[in-house]
């Protein structure tokens, strides 16, 4: 399947408007079904084959460390020169999104990094920002979910915290987003505090990545 742009322009515009207005946005049915299903299968197969590692916090190769009391998911980093056909299609769509963001919001984004992520039942990621405090190069966080027939009772929501928190209410919640299949979420990496709530009985799957602005 060849692709120039597989994402509807209306969806891209909604994402850009949301990022500009509130720092985050979400749309459903992000990719054509064939691509989303194929990516889901690749993620699941690679997890079953033991190709994922426990996720840590900090910068890889610098101050990375395992902190299971903060984060308990598993990831497999995707290398740009080793992408499958369907992973490359996703990278192409993110690149198209990057170009539109640069045109509309003048962000000067350069590249994209990403990994498969899986949260087994009861795993979580406590409240955090996605950029590293000492190297603020991640600018837009991008998440695409692969959880078919996901219901409220399955848990695993993405919790976004309000930006207008004061000292008396630092944990005010702006919204909780259910990680349903083919739902895409993006947010300002240096601005939006968020948390991954535990899922109940099912694995919670996604591609998570970051559009970066190199200094």
mmCIF file with all atom_site columns, C-alpha atoms in Angstrom:
data_model
loop_
_atom_site.group_PDB
_atom_site.id
_atom_site.type_symbol
_atom_site.label_atom_id
_atom_site.label_alt_id
_atom_site.label_comp_id
_atom_site.label_asym_id
_atom_site.label_entity_id
_atom_site.label_seq_id
_atom_site.pdbx_PDB_ins_code
_atom_site.Cartn_x
_atom_site.Cartn_y
_atom_site.Cartn_z
_atom_site.occupancy
_atom_site.B_iso_or_equiv
_atom_site.pdbx_formal_charge
_atom_site.auth_seq_id
_atom_site.auth_comp_id
_atom_site.auth_asym_id
_atom_site.auth_atom_id
_atom_site.pdbx_PDB_model_num
ATOM 1   C CA . UNK A 1 1   ? 0.000   0.000   0.000  1.00 0.00 ? 1   UNK A CA 1
ATOM 2   C CA . UNK A 1 2   ? 1.541   3.293   -1.104 1.00 0.00 ? 2   UNK A CA 1
ATOM 3   C CA . UNK A 1 3   ? 0.777   6.517   0.726  1.00 0.00 ? 3   UNK A CA 1
ATOM 4   C CA . UNK A 1 4   ? 1.256   10.234  0.426  1.00 0.00 ? 4   UNK A CA 1
ATOM 5   C CA . UNK A 1 5   ? -1.294  11.256  3.019  1.00 0.00 ? 5   UNK A CA 1
ATOM 6   C CA . UNK A 1 6   ? -3.693  8.764   4.577  1.00 0.00 ? 6   UNK A CA 1
ATOM 7   C CA . UNK A 1 7   ? -5.098  11.057  7.262  1.00 0.00 ? 7   UNK A CA 1
ATOM 8   C CA . UNK A 1 8   ? -8.108  13.232  6.503  1.00 0.00 ? 8   UNK A CA 1
ATOM 9   C CA . UNK A 1 9   ? -7.271  16.930  6.447  1.00 0.00 ? 9   UNK A CA 1
ATOM 10  C CA . UNK A 1 10  ? -10.184 17.697  8.790  1.00 0.00 ? 10  UNK A CA 1
ATOM 11  C CA . UNK A 1 11  ? -8.613  15.457  11.434 1.00 0.00 ? 11  UNK A CA 1
ATOM 12  C CA . UNK A 1 12  ? -5.230  17.113  11.063 1.00 0.00 ? 12  UNK A CA 1
ATOM 13  C CA . UNK A 1 13  ? -6.890  20.512  11.439 1.00 0.00 ? 13  UNK A CA 1
ATOM 14  C CA . UNK A 1 14  ? -8.687  19.379  14.609 1.00 0.00 ? 14  UNK A CA 1
ATOM 15  C CA . UNK A 1 15  ? -5.392  18.204  16.077 1.00 0.00 ? 15  UNK A CA 1
ATOM 16  C CA . UNK A 1 16  ? -3.616  21.443  15.231 1.00 0.00 ? 16  UNK A CA 1
ATOM 17  C CA . UNK A 1 17  ? -6.466  23.541  16.636 1.00 0.00 ? 17  UNK A CA 1
ATOM 18  C CA . UNK A 1 18  ? -6.480  21.534  19.865 1.00 0.00 ? 18  UNK A CA 1
ATOM 19  C CA . UNK A 1 19  ? -2.732  21.845  20.323 1.00 0.00 ? 19  UNK A CA 1
ATOM 20  C CA . UNK A 1 20  ? -2.914  25.593  19.734 1.00 0.00 ? 20  UNK A CA 1
ATOM 21  C CA . UNK A 1 21  ? -5.908  26.164  22.024 1.00 0.00 ? 21  UNK A CA 1
ATOM 22  C CA . UNK A 1 22  ? -5.299  23.858  24.990 1.00 0.00 ? 22  UNK A CA 1
ATOM 23  C CA . UNK A 1 23  ? -2.036  21.995  24.417 1.00 0.00 ? 23  UNK A CA 1
ATOM 24  C CA . UNK A 1 24  ? -3.579  18.622  23.566 1.00 0.00 ? 24  UNK A CA 1
ATOM 25  C CA . UNK A 1 25  ? -6.006  17.041  21.096 1.00 0.00 ? 25  UNK A CA 1
ATOM 26  C CA . UNK A 1 26  ? -7.500  13.695  20.083 1.00 0.00 ? 26  UNK A CA 1
ATOM 27  C CA . UNK A 1 27  ? -9.219  12.175  17.044 1.00 0.00 ? 27  UNK A CA 1
ATOM 28  C CA . UNK A 1 28  ? -10.664 8.737   16.365 1.00 0.00 ? 28  UNK A CA 1
ATOM 29  C CA . UNK A 1 29  ? -10.190 6.439   13.343 1.00 0.00 ? 29  UNK A CA 1
ATOM 30  C CA . UNK A 1 30  ? -6.776  7.969   12.752 1.00 0.00 ? 30  UNK A CA 1
ATOM 31  C CA . UNK A 1 31  ? -5.396  5.411   10.287 1.00 0.00 ? 31  UNK A CA 1
ATOM 32  C CA . UNK A 1 32  ? -7.018  3.233   7.622  1.00 0.00 ? 32  UNK A CA 1
ATOM 33  C CA . UNK A 1 33  ? -8.207  0.040   9.299  1.00 0.00 ? 33  UNK A CA 1
ATOM 34  C CA . UNK A 1 34  ? -5.757  -2.236  7.457  1.00 0.00 ? 34  UNK A CA 1
ATOM 35  C CA . UNK A 1 35  ? -2.761  -0.301  8.750  1.00 0.00 ? 35  UNK A CA 1
ATOM 36  C CA . UNK A 1 36  ? -4.043  -0.015  12.326 1.00 0.00 ? 36  UNK A CA 1
ATOM 37  C CA . UNK A 1 37  ? -4.827  -3.749  12.468 1.00 0.00 ? 37  UNK A CA 1
ATOM 38  C CA . UNK A 1 38  ? -1.436  -4.665  11.015 1.00 0.00 ? 38  UNK A CA 1
ATOM 39  C CA . UNK A 1 39  ? 0.416   -2.488  13.522 1.00 0.00 ? 39  UNK A CA 1
ATOM 40  C CA . UNK A 1 40  ? -1.584  -4.013  16.352 1.00 0.00 ? 40  UNK A CA 1
ATOM 41  C CA . UNK A 1 41  ? -0.646  -7.513  15.182 1.00 0.00 ? 41  UNK A CA 1
ATOM 42  C CA . UNK A 1 42  ? 3.035   -6.591  14.897 1.00 0.00 ? 42  UNK A CA 1
ATOM 43  C CA . UNK A 1 43  ? 3.035   -5.151  18.409 1.00 0.00 ? 43  UNK A CA 1
ATOM 44  C CA . UNK A 1 44  ? 1.308   -8.191  19.882 1.00 0.00 ? 44  UNK A CA 1
ATOM 45  C CA . UNK A 1 45  ? 3.533   -10.685 18.034 1.00 0.00 ? 45  UNK A CA 1
ATOM 46  C CA . UNK A 1 46  ? 6.730   -8.943  19.130 1.00 0.00 ? 46  UNK A CA 1
ATOM 47  C CA . UNK A 1 47  ? 5.538   -8.798  22.724 1.00 0.00 ? 47  UNK A CA 1
ATOM 48  C CA . UNK A 1 48  ? 4.679   -12.510 22.658 1.00 0.00 ? 48  UNK A CA 1
ATOM 49  C CA . UNK A 1 49  ? 8.164   -13.187 21.244 1.00 0.00 ? 49  UNK A CA 1
ATOM 50  C CA . UNK A 1 50  ? 9.794   -11.479 24.232 1.00 0.00 ? 50  UNK A CA 1
ATOM 51  C CA . UNK A 1 51  ? 11.129  -8.472  22.317 1.00 0.00 ? 51  UNK A CA 1
ATOM 52  C CA . UNK A 1 52  ? 9.963   -5.846  24.842 1.00 0.00 ? 52  UNK A CA 1
ATOM 53  C CA . UNK A 1 53  ? 11.943  -4.501  27.797 1.00 0.00 ? 53  UNK A CA 1
ATOM 54  C CA . UNK A 1 54  ? 10.814  -2.890  31.058 1.00 0.00 ? 54  UNK A CA 1
ATOM 55  C CA . UNK A 1 55  ? 10.430  0.850   30.570 1.00 0.00 ? 55  UNK A CA 1
ATOM 56  C CA . UNK A 1 56  ? 12.437  3.283   32.653 1.00 0.00 ? 56  UNK A CA 1
ATOM 57  C CA . UNK A 1 57  ? 12.649  7.010   33.251 1.00 0.00 ? 57  UNK A CA 1
ATOM 58  C CA . UNK A 1 58  ? 15.317  9.497   32.202 1.00 0.00 ? 58  UNK A CA 1
ATOM 59  C CA . UNK A 1 59  ? 17.373  9.733   29.029 1.00 0.00 ? 59  UNK A CA 1
ATOM 60  C CA . UNK A 1 60  ? 18.670  6.592   27.400 1.00 0.00 ? 60  UNK A CA 1
ATOM 61  C CA . UNK A 1 61  ? 22.428  6.367   27.832 1.00 0.00 ? 61  UNK A CA 1
ATOM 62  C CA . UNK A 1 62  ? 22.543  9.345   30.209 1.00 0.00 ? 62  UNK A CA 1
ATOM 63  C CA . UNK A 1 63  ? 20.453  9.088   33.385 1.00 0.00 ? 63  UNK A CA 1
ATOM 64  C CA . UNK A 1 64  ? 18.056  6.256   32.523 1.00 0.00 ? 64  UNK A CA 1
ATOM 65  C CA . UNK A 1 65  ? 16.882  4.088   35.415 1.00 0.00 ? 65  UNK A CA 1
ATOM 66  C CA . UNK A 1 66  ? 14.220  1.533   36.249 1.00 0.00 ? 66  UNK A CA 1
ATOM 67  C CA . UNK A 1 67  ? 11.663  2.955   38.687 1.00 0.00 ? 67  UNK A CA 1
ATOM 68  C CA . UNK A 1 68  ? 8.782   0.437   38.830 1.00 0.00 ? 68  UNK A CA 1
ATOM 69  C CA . UNK A 1 69  ? 7.065   2.442   41.552 1.00 0.00 ? 69  UNK A CA 1
ATOM 70  C CA . UNK A 1 70  ? 6.690   5.246   38.971 1.00 0.00 ? 70  UNK A CA 1
ATOM 71  C CA . UNK A 1 71  ? 6.363   3.338   35.729 1.00 0.00 ? 71  UNK A CA 1
ATOM 72  C CA . UNK A 1 72  ? 5.623   -0.347  35.071 1.00 0.00 ? 72  UNK A CA 1
ATOM 73  C CA . UNK A 1 73  ? 5.031   -0.722  31.328 1.00 0.00 ? 73  UNK A CA 1
ATOM 74  C CA . UNK A 1 74  ? 7.128   -2.486  28.668 1.00 0.00 ? 74  UNK A CA 1
ATOM 75  C CA . UNK A 1 75  ? 8.440   -0.998  25.429 1.00 0.00 ? 75  UNK A CA 1
ATOM 76  C CA . UNK A 1 76  ? 10.201  -1.843  22.205 1.00 0.00 ? 76  UNK A CA 1
ATOM 77  C CA . UNK A 1 77  ? 11.948  1.079   20.507 1.00 0.00 ? 77  UNK A CA 1
ATOM 78  C CA . UNK A 1 78  ? 11.396  1.253   16.744 1.00 0.00 ? 78  UNK A CA 1
ATOM 79  C CA . UNK A 1 79  ? 14.497  2.045   14.703 1.00 0.00 ? 79  UNK A CA 1
ATOM 80  C CA . UNK A 1 80  ? 13.913  4.241   11.611 1.00 0.00 ? 80  UNK A CA 1
ATOM 81  C CA . UNK A 1 81  ? 16.182  2.060   9.450  1.00 0.00 ? 81  UNK A CA 1
ATOM 82  C CA . UNK A 1 82  ? 14.451  -1.174  10.520 1.00 0.00 ? 82  UNK A CA 1
ATOM 83  C CA . UNK A 1 83  ? 10.762  -0.282  10.125 1.00 0.00 ? 83  UNK A CA 1
ATOM 84  C CA . UNK A 1 84  ? 8.292   -2.735  8.636  1.00 0.00 ? 84  UNK A CA 1
ATOM 85  C CA . UNK A 1 85  ? 6.043   -1.647  5.777  1.00 0.00 ? 85  UNK A CA 1
ATOM 86  C CA . UNK A 1 86  ? 3.222   -0.646  8.100  1.00 0.00 ? 86  UNK A CA 1
ATOM 87  C CA . UNK A 1 87  ? 5.493   1.035   10.621 1.00 0.00 ? 87  UNK A CA 1
ATOM 88  C CA . UNK A 1 88  ? 6.958   3.082   7.768  1.00 0.00 ? 88  UNK A CA 1
ATOM 89  C CA . UNK A 1 89  ? 3.453   4.091   6.706  1.00 0.00 ? 89  UNK A CA 1
ATOM 90  C CA . UNK A 1 90  ? 2.780   5.348   10.220 1.00 0.00 ? 90  UNK A CA 1
ATOM 91  C CA . UNK A 1 91  ? 6.092   7.236   10.285 1.00 0.00 ? 91  UNK A CA 1
ATOM 92  C CA . UNK A 1 92  ? 5.128   8.845   6.964  1.00 0.00 ? 92  UNK A CA 1
ATOM 93  C CA . UNK A 1 93  ? 1.808   10.040  8.381  1.00 0.00 ? 93  UNK A CA 1
ATOM 94  C CA . UNK A 1 94  ? 3.538   11.505  11.425 1.00 0.00 ? 94  UNK A CA 1
ATOM 95  C CA . UNK A 1 95  ? 6.003   13.241  9.112  1.00 0.00 ? 95  UNK A CA 1
ATOM 96  C CA . UNK A 1 96  ? 3.080   14.755  7.193  1.00 0.00 ? 96  UNK A CA 1
ATOM 97  C CA . UNK A 1 97  ? 1.581   15.868  10.505 1.00 0.00 ? 97  UNK A CA 1
ATOM 98  C CA . UNK A 1 98  ? 4.937   17.383  11.483 1.00 0.00 ? 98  UNK A CA 1
ATOM 99  C CA . UNK A 1 99  ? 5.080   19.408  8.279  1.00 0.00 ? 99  UNK A CA 1
ATOM 100 C CA . UNK A 1 100 ? 1.574   20.796  8.885  1.00 0.00 ? 100 UNK A CA 1
ATOM 101 C CA . UNK A 1 101 ? 2.459   21.681  12.473 1.00 0.00 ? 101 UNK A CA 1
ATOM 102 C CA . UNK A 1 102 ? 5.550   23.515  11.291 1.00 0.00 ? 102 UNK A CA 1
ATOM 103 C CA . UNK A 1 103 ? 3.532   25.411  8.685  1.00 0.00 ? 103 UNK A CA 1
ATOM 104 C CA . UNK A 1 104 ? 0.634   26.349  10.943 1.00 0.00 ? 104 UNK A CA 1
ATOM 105 C CA . UNK A 1 105 ? 2.291   26.788  14.354 1.00 0.00 ? 105 UNK A CA 1
ATOM 106 C CA . UNK A 1 106 ? 5.896   27.583  13.358 1.00 0.00 ? 106 UNK A CA 1
ATOM 107 C CA . UNK A 1 107 ? 7.326   24.892  15.620 1.00 0.00 ? 107 UNK A CA 1
ATOM 108 C CA . UNK A 1 108 ? 10.527  23.964  13.716 1.00 0.00 ? 108 UNK A CA 1
ATOM 109 C CA . UNK A 1 109 ? 10.092  20.264  14.492 1.00 0.00 ? 109 UNK A CA 1
ATOM 110 C CA . UNK A 1 110 ? 12.863  18.076  13.078 1.00 0.00 ? 110 UNK A CA 1
ATOM 111 C CA . UNK A 1 111 ? 12.302  14.367  13.614 1.00 0.00 ? 111 UNK A CA 1
ATOM 112 C CA . UNK A 1 112 ? 10.284  11.625  15.297 1.00 0.00 ? 112 UNK A CA 1
ATOM 113 C CA . UNK A 1 113 ? 11.194  8.855   17.717 1.00 0.00 ? 113 UNK A CA 1
ATOM 114 C CA . UNK A 1 114 ? 8.830   6.185   18.941 1.00 0.00 ? 114 UNK A CA 1
ATOM 115 C CA . UNK A 1 115 ? 8.263   2.782   20.485 1.00 0.00 ? 115 UNK A CA 1
ATOM 116 C CA . UNK A 1 116 ? 5.635   0.123   20.894 1.00 0.00 ? 116 UNK A CA 1
ATOM 117 C CA . UNK A 1 117 ? 4.276   0.188   24.447 1.00 0.00 ? 117 UNK A CA 1
ATOM 118 C CA . UNK A 1 118 ? 2.292   -2.347  26.395 1.00 0.00 ? 118 UNK A CA 1
ATOM 119 C CA . UNK A 1 119 ? 0.808   -2.010  29.872 1.00 0.00 ? 119 UNK A CA 1
ATOM 120 C CA . UNK A 1 120 ? -0.074  -5.401  31.378 1.00 0.00 ? 120 UNK A CA 1
ATOM 121 C CA . UNK A 1 121 ? -3.000  -5.478  33.813 1.00 0.00 ? 121 UNK A CA 1
ATOM 122 C CA . UNK A 1 122 ? -2.453  -3.269  36.884 1.00 0.00 ? 122 UNK A CA 1
ATOM 123 C CA . UNK A 1 123 ? 0.559   -1.488  35.355 1.00 0.00 ? 123 UNK A CA 1
ATOM 124 C CA . UNK A 1 124 ? 0.712   2.312   35.290 1.00 0.00 ? 124 UNK A CA 1
ATOM 125 C CA . UNK A 1 125 ? 2.763   5.464   34.767 1.00 0.00 ? 125 UNK A CA 1
ATOM 126 C CA . UNK A 1 126 ? 2.463   8.094   37.489 1.00 0.00 ? 126 UNK A CA 1
ATOM 127 C CA . UNK A 1 127 ? 1.879   11.787  36.777 1.00 0.00 ? 127 UNK A CA 1
ATOM 128 C CA . UNK A 1 128 ? 4.678   13.199  34.622 1.00 0.00 ? 128 UNK A CA 1
ATOM 129 C CA . UNK A 1 129 ? 5.785   15.407  31.749 1.00 0.00 ? 129 UNK A CA 1
ATOM 130 C CA . UNK A 1 130 ? 7.218   13.774  28.624 1.00 0.00 ? 130 UNK A CA 1
ATOM 131 C CA . UNK A 1 131 ? 10.225  16.008  28.102 1.00 0.00 ? 131 UNK A CA 1
ATOM 132 C CA . UNK A 1 132 ? 13.396  15.589  30.121 1.00 0.00 ? 132 UNK A CA 1
ATOM 133 C CA . UNK A 1 133 ? 14.072  18.522  32.413 1.00 0.00 ? 133 UNK A CA 1
ATOM 134 C CA . UNK A 1 134 ? 17.734  18.751  31.421 1.00 0.00 ? 134 UNK A CA 1
ATOM 135 C CA . UNK A 1 135 ? 17.221  18.313  27.657 1.00 0.00 ? 135 UNK A CA 1
ATOM 136 C CA . UNK A 1 136 ? 13.907  19.701  26.514 1.00 0.00 ? 136 UNK A CA 1
ATOM 137 C CA . UNK A 1 137 ? 13.871  18.438  22.940 1.00 0.00 ? 137 UNK A CA 1
ATOM 138 C CA . UNK A 1 138 ? 10.638  16.450  22.917 1.00 0.00 ? 138 UNK A CA 1
ATOM 139 C CA . UNK A 1 139 ? 7.980   18.897  21.840 1.00 0.00 ? 139 UNK A CA 1
ATOM 140 C CA . UNK A 1 140 ? 4.836   17.026  20.709 1.00 0.00 ? 140 UNK A CA 1
ATOM 141 C CA . UNK A 1 141 ? 3.883   13.661  22.215 1.00 0.00 ? 141 UNK A CA 1
ATOM 142 C CA . UNK A 1 142 ? 1.950   11.334  19.880 1.00 0.00 ? 142 UNK A CA 1
ATOM 143 C CA . UNK A 1 143 ? 0.039   8.233   20.975 1.00 0.00 ? 143 UNK A CA 1
ATOM 144 C CA . UNK A 1 144 ? -1.920  5.789   18.801 1.00 0.00 ? 144 UNK A CA 1
ATOM 145 C CA . UNK A 1 145 ? -3.934  3.123   20.630 1.00 0.00 ? 145 UNK A CA 1
ATOM 146 C CA . UNK A 1 146 ? -4.564  -0.490  19.536 1.00 0.00 ? 146 UNK A CA 1
ATOM 147 C CA . UNK A 1 147 ? -7.085  -1.699  22.123 1.00 0.00 ? 147 UNK A CA 1
ATOM 148 C CA . UNK A 1 148 ? -10.031 -3.329  20.394 1.00 0.00 ? 148 UNK A CA 1
ATOM 149 C CA . UNK A 1 149 ? -13.458 -3.391  22.083 1.00 0.00 ? 149 UNK A CA 1
ATOM 150 C CA . UNK A 1 150 ? -12.069 -1.430  25.036 1.00 0.00 ? 150 UNK A CA 1
ATOM 151 C CA . UNK A 1 151 ? -14.698 -0.460  27.601 1.00 0.00 ? 151 UNK A CA 1
ATOM 152 C CA . UNK A 1 152 ? -14.866 1.955   30.540 1.00 0.00 ? 152 UNK A CA 1
ATOM 153 C CA . UNK A 1 153 ? -14.516 -0.926  32.968 1.00 0.00 ? 153 UNK A CA 1
ATOM 154 C CA . UNK A 1 154 ? -11.217 -1.937  31.329 1.00 0.00 ? 154 UNK A CA 1
ATOM 155 C CA . UNK A 1 155 ? -9.557  1.170   32.805 1.00 0.00 ? 155 UNK A CA 1
ATOM 156 C CA . UNK A 1 156 ? -6.172  2.252   31.478 1.00 0.00 ? 156 UNK A CA 1
ATOM 157 C CA . UNK A 1 157 ? -7.265  5.812   30.768 1.00 0.00 ? 157 UNK A CA 1
ATOM 158 C CA . UNK A 1 158 ? -4.910  8.619   29.874 1.00 0.00 ? 158 UNK A CA 1
ATOM 159 C CA . UNK A 1 159 ? -5.481  11.258  32.556 1.00 0.00 ? 159 UNK A CA 1
ATOM 160 C CA . UNK A 1 160 ? -4.689  14.826  31.550 1.00 0.00 ? 160 UNK A CA 1
ATOM 161 C CA . UNK A 1 161 ? -4.262  17.330  34.359 1.00 0.00 ? 161 UNK A CA 1
ATOM 162 C CA . UNK A 1 162 ? -5.482  20.914  34.201 1.00 0.00 ? 162 UNK A CA 1
ATOM 163 C CA . UNK A 1 163 ? -2.882  23.554  33.414 1.00 0.00 ? 163 UNK A CA 1
ATOM 164 C CA . UNK A 1 164 ? -4.425  26.197  35.669 1.00 0.00 ? 164 UNK A CA 1
ATOM 165 C CA . UNK A 1 165 ? -3.590  24.291  38.851 1.00 0.00 ? 165 UNK A CA 1
ATOM 166 C CA . UNK A 1 166 ? -2.787  26.423  41.859 1.00 0.00 ? 166 UNK A CA 1
ATOM 167 C CA . UNK A 1 167 ? -0.910  25.457  45.003 1.00 0.00 ? 167 UNK A CA 1
ATOM 168 C CA . UNK A 1 168 ? -4.126  24.291  46.648 1.00 0.00 ? 168 UNK A CA 1
ATOM 169 C CA . UNK A 1 169 ? -5.213  22.024  43.787 1.00 0.00 ? 169 UNK A CA 1
ATOM 170 C CA . UNK A 1 170 ? -2.231  20.631  41.901 1.00 0.00 ? 170 UNK A CA 1
ATOM 171 C CA . UNK A 1 171 ? -4.070  17.462  40.895 1.00 0.00 ? 171 UNK A CA 1
ATOM 172 C CA . UNK A 1 172 ? -7.120  18.953  39.219 1.00 0.00 ? 172 UNK A CA 1
ATOM 173 C CA . UNK A 1 173 ? -8.112  16.675  36.320 1.00 0.00 ? 173 UNK A CA 1
ATOM 174 C CA . UNK A 1 174 ? -9.000  18.193  32.972 1.00 0.00 ? 174 UNK A CA 1
ATOM 175 C CA . UNK A 1 175 ? -10.094 14.977  31.261 1.00 0.00 ? 175 UNK A CA 1
ATOM 176 C CA . UNK A 1 176 ? -9.687  11.195  31.137 1.00 0.00 ? 176 UNK A CA 1
ATOM 177 C CA . UNK A 1 177 ? -9.256  9.633   27.681 1.00 0.00 ? 177 UNK A CA 1
ATOM 178 C CA . UNK A 1 178 ? -10.193 6.009   27.034 1.00 0.00 ? 178 UNK A CA 1
ATOM 179 C CA . UNK A 1 179 ? -7.476  4.253   24.956 1.00 0.00 ? 179 UNK A CA 1
ATOM 180 C CA . UNK A 1 180 ? -9.760  2.796   22.302 1.00 0.00 ? 180 UNK A CA 1
ATOM 181 C CA . UNK A 1 181 ? -8.564  1.226   19.062 1.00 0.00 ? 181 UNK A CA 1
ATOM 182 C CA . UNK A 1 182 ? -7.228  3.664   16.424 1.00 0.00 ? 182 UNK A CA 1
ATOM 183 C CA . UNK A 1 183 ? -7.639  6.711   18.670 1.00 0.00 ? 183 UNK A CA 1
ATOM 184 C CA . UNK A 1 184 ? -4.804  9.231   18.325 1.00 0.00 ? 184 UNK A CA 1
ATOM 185 C CA . UNK A 1 185 ? -3.784  11.677  21.046 1.00 0.00 ? 185 UNK A CA 1
ATOM 186 C CA . UNK A 1 186 ? -1.162  14.405  20.833 1.00 0.00 ? 186 UNK A CA 1
ATOM 187 C CA . UNK A 1 187 ? -0.001  16.897  23.445 1.00 0.00 ? 187 UNK A CA 1
ATOM 188 C CA . UNK A 1 188 ? 2.670   19.469  24.191 1.00 0.00 ? 188 UNK A CA 1
ATOM 189 C CA . UNK A 1 189 ? 5.437   17.430  25.807 1.00 0.00 ? 189 UNK A CA 1
ATOM 190 C CA . UNK A 1 190 ? 6.751   20.226  28.014 1.00 0.00 ? 190 UNK A CA 1
ATOM 191 C CA . UNK A 1 191 ? 3.332   21.517  29.063 1.00 0.00 ? 191 UNK A CA 1
ATOM 192 C CA . UNK A 1 192 ? 0.811   18.739  29.688 1.00 0.00 ? 192 UNK A CA 1
ATOM 193 C CA . UNK A 1 193 ? 1.068   16.795  32.926 1.00 0.00 ? 193 UNK A CA 1
ATOM 194 C CA . UNK A 1 194 ? -0.535  13.399  32.465 1.00 0.00 ? 194 UNK A CA 1
ATOM 195 C CA . UNK A 1 195 ? -0.798  9.915   33.933 1.00 0.00 ? 195 UNK A CA 1
ATOM 196 C CA . UNK A 1 196 ? -1.546  6.393   32.690 1.00 0.00 ? 196 UNK A CA 1
ATOM 197 C CA . UNK A 1 197 ? -4.115  4.794   34.976 1.00 0.00 ? 197 UNK A CA 1
ATOM 198 C CA . UNK A 1 198 ? -3.971  1.020   35.568 1.00 0.00 ? 198 UNK A CA 1
ATOM 199 C CA . UNK A 1 199 ? -5.916  -1.258  33.270 1.00 0.00 ? 199 UNK A CA 1
ATOM 200 C CA . UNK A 1 200 ? -7.944  -3.950  34.973 1.00 0.00 ? 200 UNK A CA 1
ATOM 201 C CA . UNK A 1 201 ? -7.639  -7.283  33.153 1.00 0.00 ? 201 UNK A CA 1
ATOM 202 C CA . UNK A 1 202 ? -6.291  -6.600  29.666 1.00 0.00 ? 202 UNK A CA 1
ATOM 203 C CA . UNK A 1 203 ? -3.050  -5.528  28.034 1.00 0.00 ? 203 UNK A CA 1
ATOM 204 C CA . UNK A 1 204 ? -3.126  -1.873  26.983 1.00 0.00 ? 204 UNK A CA 1
ATOM 205 C CA . UNK A 1 205 ? -1.261  -1.331  23.694 1.00 0.00 ? 205 UNK A CA 1
ATOM 206 C CA . UNK A 1 206 ? -0.031  1.697   21.751 1.00 0.00 ? 206 UNK A CA 1
ATOM 207 C CA . UNK A 1 207 ? 2.642   3.312   19.657 1.00 0.00 ? 207 UNK A CA 1
ATOM 208 C CA . UNK A 1 208 ? 4.000   6.213   21.660 1.00 0.00 ? 208 UNK A CA 1
ATOM 209 C CA . UNK A 1 209 ? 6.401   8.732   20.183 1.00 0.00 ? 209 UNK A CA 1
ATOM 210 C CA . UNK A 1 210 ? 7.653   12.292  20.143 1.00 0.00 ? 210 UNK A CA 1
ATOM 211 C CA . UNK A 1 211 ? 8.141   14.946  17.538 1.00 0.00 ? 211 UNK A CA 1
ATOM 212 C CA . UNK A 1 212 ? 11.411  16.589  18.469 1.00 0.00 ? 212 UNK A CA 1
ATOM 213 C CA . UNK A 1 213 ? 12.995  19.968  18.021 1.00 0.00 ? 213 UNK A CA 1
ATOM 214 C CA . UNK A 1 214 ? 16.766  19.600  18.045 1.00 0.00 ? 214 UNK A CA 1
ATOM 215 C CA . UNK A 1 215 ? 18.760  22.436  19.553 1.00 0.00 ? 215 UNK A CA 1
#
